[in-house]
GROMACS .gro file of C-alpha atoms in nm:
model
   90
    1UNK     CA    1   1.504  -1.559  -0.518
    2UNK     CA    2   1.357  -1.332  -0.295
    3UNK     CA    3   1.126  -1.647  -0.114
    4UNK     CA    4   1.465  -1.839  -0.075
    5UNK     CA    5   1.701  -1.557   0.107
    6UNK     CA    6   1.360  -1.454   0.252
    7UNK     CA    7   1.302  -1.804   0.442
    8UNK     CA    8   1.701  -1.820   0.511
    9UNK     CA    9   1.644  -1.501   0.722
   10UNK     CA   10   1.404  -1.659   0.894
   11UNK     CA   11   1.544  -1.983   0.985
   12UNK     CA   12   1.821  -1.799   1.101
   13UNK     CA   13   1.637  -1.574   1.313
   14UNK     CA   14   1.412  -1.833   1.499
   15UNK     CA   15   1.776  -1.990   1.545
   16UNK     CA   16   1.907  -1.709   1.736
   17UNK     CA   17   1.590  -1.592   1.887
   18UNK     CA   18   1.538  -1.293   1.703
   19UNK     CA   19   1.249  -1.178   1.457
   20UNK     CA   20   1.290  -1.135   1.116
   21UNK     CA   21   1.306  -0.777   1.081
   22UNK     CA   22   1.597  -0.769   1.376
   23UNK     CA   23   1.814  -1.038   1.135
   24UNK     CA   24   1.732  -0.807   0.799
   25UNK     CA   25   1.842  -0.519   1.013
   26UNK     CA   26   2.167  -0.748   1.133
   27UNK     CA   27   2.264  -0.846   0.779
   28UNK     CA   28   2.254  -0.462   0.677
   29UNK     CA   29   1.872  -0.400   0.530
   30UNK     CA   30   1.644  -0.090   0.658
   31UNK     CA   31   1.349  -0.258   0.619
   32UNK     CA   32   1.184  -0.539   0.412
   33UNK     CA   33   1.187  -0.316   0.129
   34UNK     CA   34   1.523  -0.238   0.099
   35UNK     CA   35   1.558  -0.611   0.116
   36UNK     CA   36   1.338  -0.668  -0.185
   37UNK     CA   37   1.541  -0.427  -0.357
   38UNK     CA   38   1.831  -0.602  -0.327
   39UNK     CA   39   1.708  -0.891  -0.534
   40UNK     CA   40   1.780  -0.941  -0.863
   41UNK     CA   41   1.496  -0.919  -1.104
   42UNK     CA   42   1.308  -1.161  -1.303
   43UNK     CA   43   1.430  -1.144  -1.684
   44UNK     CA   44   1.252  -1.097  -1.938
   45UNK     CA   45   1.161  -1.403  -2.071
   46UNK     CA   46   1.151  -1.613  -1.802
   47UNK     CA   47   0.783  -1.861  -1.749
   48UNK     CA   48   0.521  -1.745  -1.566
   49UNK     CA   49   0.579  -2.073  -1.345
   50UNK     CA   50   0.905  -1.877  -1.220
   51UNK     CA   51   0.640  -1.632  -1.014
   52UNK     CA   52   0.475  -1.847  -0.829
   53UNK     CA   53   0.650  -1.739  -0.533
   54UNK     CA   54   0.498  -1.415  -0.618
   55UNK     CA   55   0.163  -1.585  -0.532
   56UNK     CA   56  -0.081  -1.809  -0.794
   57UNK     CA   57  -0.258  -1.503  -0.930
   58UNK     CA   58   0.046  -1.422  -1.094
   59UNK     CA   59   0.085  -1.735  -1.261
   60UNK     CA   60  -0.285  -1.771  -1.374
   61UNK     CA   61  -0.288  -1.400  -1.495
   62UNK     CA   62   0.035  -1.436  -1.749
   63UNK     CA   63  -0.129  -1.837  -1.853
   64UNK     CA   64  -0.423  -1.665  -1.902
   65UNK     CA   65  -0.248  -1.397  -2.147
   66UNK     CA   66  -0.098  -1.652  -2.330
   67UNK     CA   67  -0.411  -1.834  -2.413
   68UNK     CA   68  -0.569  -1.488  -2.499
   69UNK     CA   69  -0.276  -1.479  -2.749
   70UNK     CA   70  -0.367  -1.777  -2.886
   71UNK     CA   71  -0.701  -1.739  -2.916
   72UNK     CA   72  -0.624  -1.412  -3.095
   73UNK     CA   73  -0.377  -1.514  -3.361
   74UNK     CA   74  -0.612  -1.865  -3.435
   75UNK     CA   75  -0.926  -1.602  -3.521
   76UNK     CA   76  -0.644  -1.376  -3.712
   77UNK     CA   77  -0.576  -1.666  -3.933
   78UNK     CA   78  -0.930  -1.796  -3.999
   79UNK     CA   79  -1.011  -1.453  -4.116
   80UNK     CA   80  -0.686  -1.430  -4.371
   81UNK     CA   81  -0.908  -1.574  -4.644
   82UNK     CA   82  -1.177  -1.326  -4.622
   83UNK     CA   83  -0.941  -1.005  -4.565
   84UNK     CA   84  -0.718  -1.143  -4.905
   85UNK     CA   85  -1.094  -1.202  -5.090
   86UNK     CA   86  -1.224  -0.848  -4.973
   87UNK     CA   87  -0.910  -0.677  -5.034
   88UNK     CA   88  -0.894  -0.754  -5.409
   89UNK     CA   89  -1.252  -0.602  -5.467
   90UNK     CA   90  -1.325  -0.198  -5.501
   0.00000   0.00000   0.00000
């Protein structure tokens, strides 16, 4: 969202000759924050592939959660057997 209306703004200001602060300013936004504002948020459960115009750290970081997450419910279940076995003794 925000990369899409962001390069739109700036096609249309290298078409008119302006920078793109002067067309944010045009189409009623203080300042690039107040543009960013104005964009709706990612939901929820969207996949981390949907931030990549956020830049690739953000993509790596939420892939590399998700393997961590894996990796932690795999070692969960190979220790089910001895947590059942241990918890039947005094």
């Amino acid at each position: 969202c925000v990369q899409n209306a962001y390069e739109q703004i700036a096609h249309d200001a290298a078409r008119y000759g302006r920078t793109a602060l002067q067309e944010m300013t045009r189409r009623g936004y203080k300042n690039f924050r107040s543009f960013c504002q104005d964009c709706p948020q990612f939901p929820l459960s969207c996949w981390p592939l949907a931030f990549a115009e956020l830049g690739s750290g953000y993509v790596l970081y939420f892939h590399f959660l998700a393997f961590l997450a894996a990796i932690f419910a795999a070692l969960v279940l190979l220790q089910l057997p001895a947590l059942v076995l241990y918890a039947q003794e005094n």
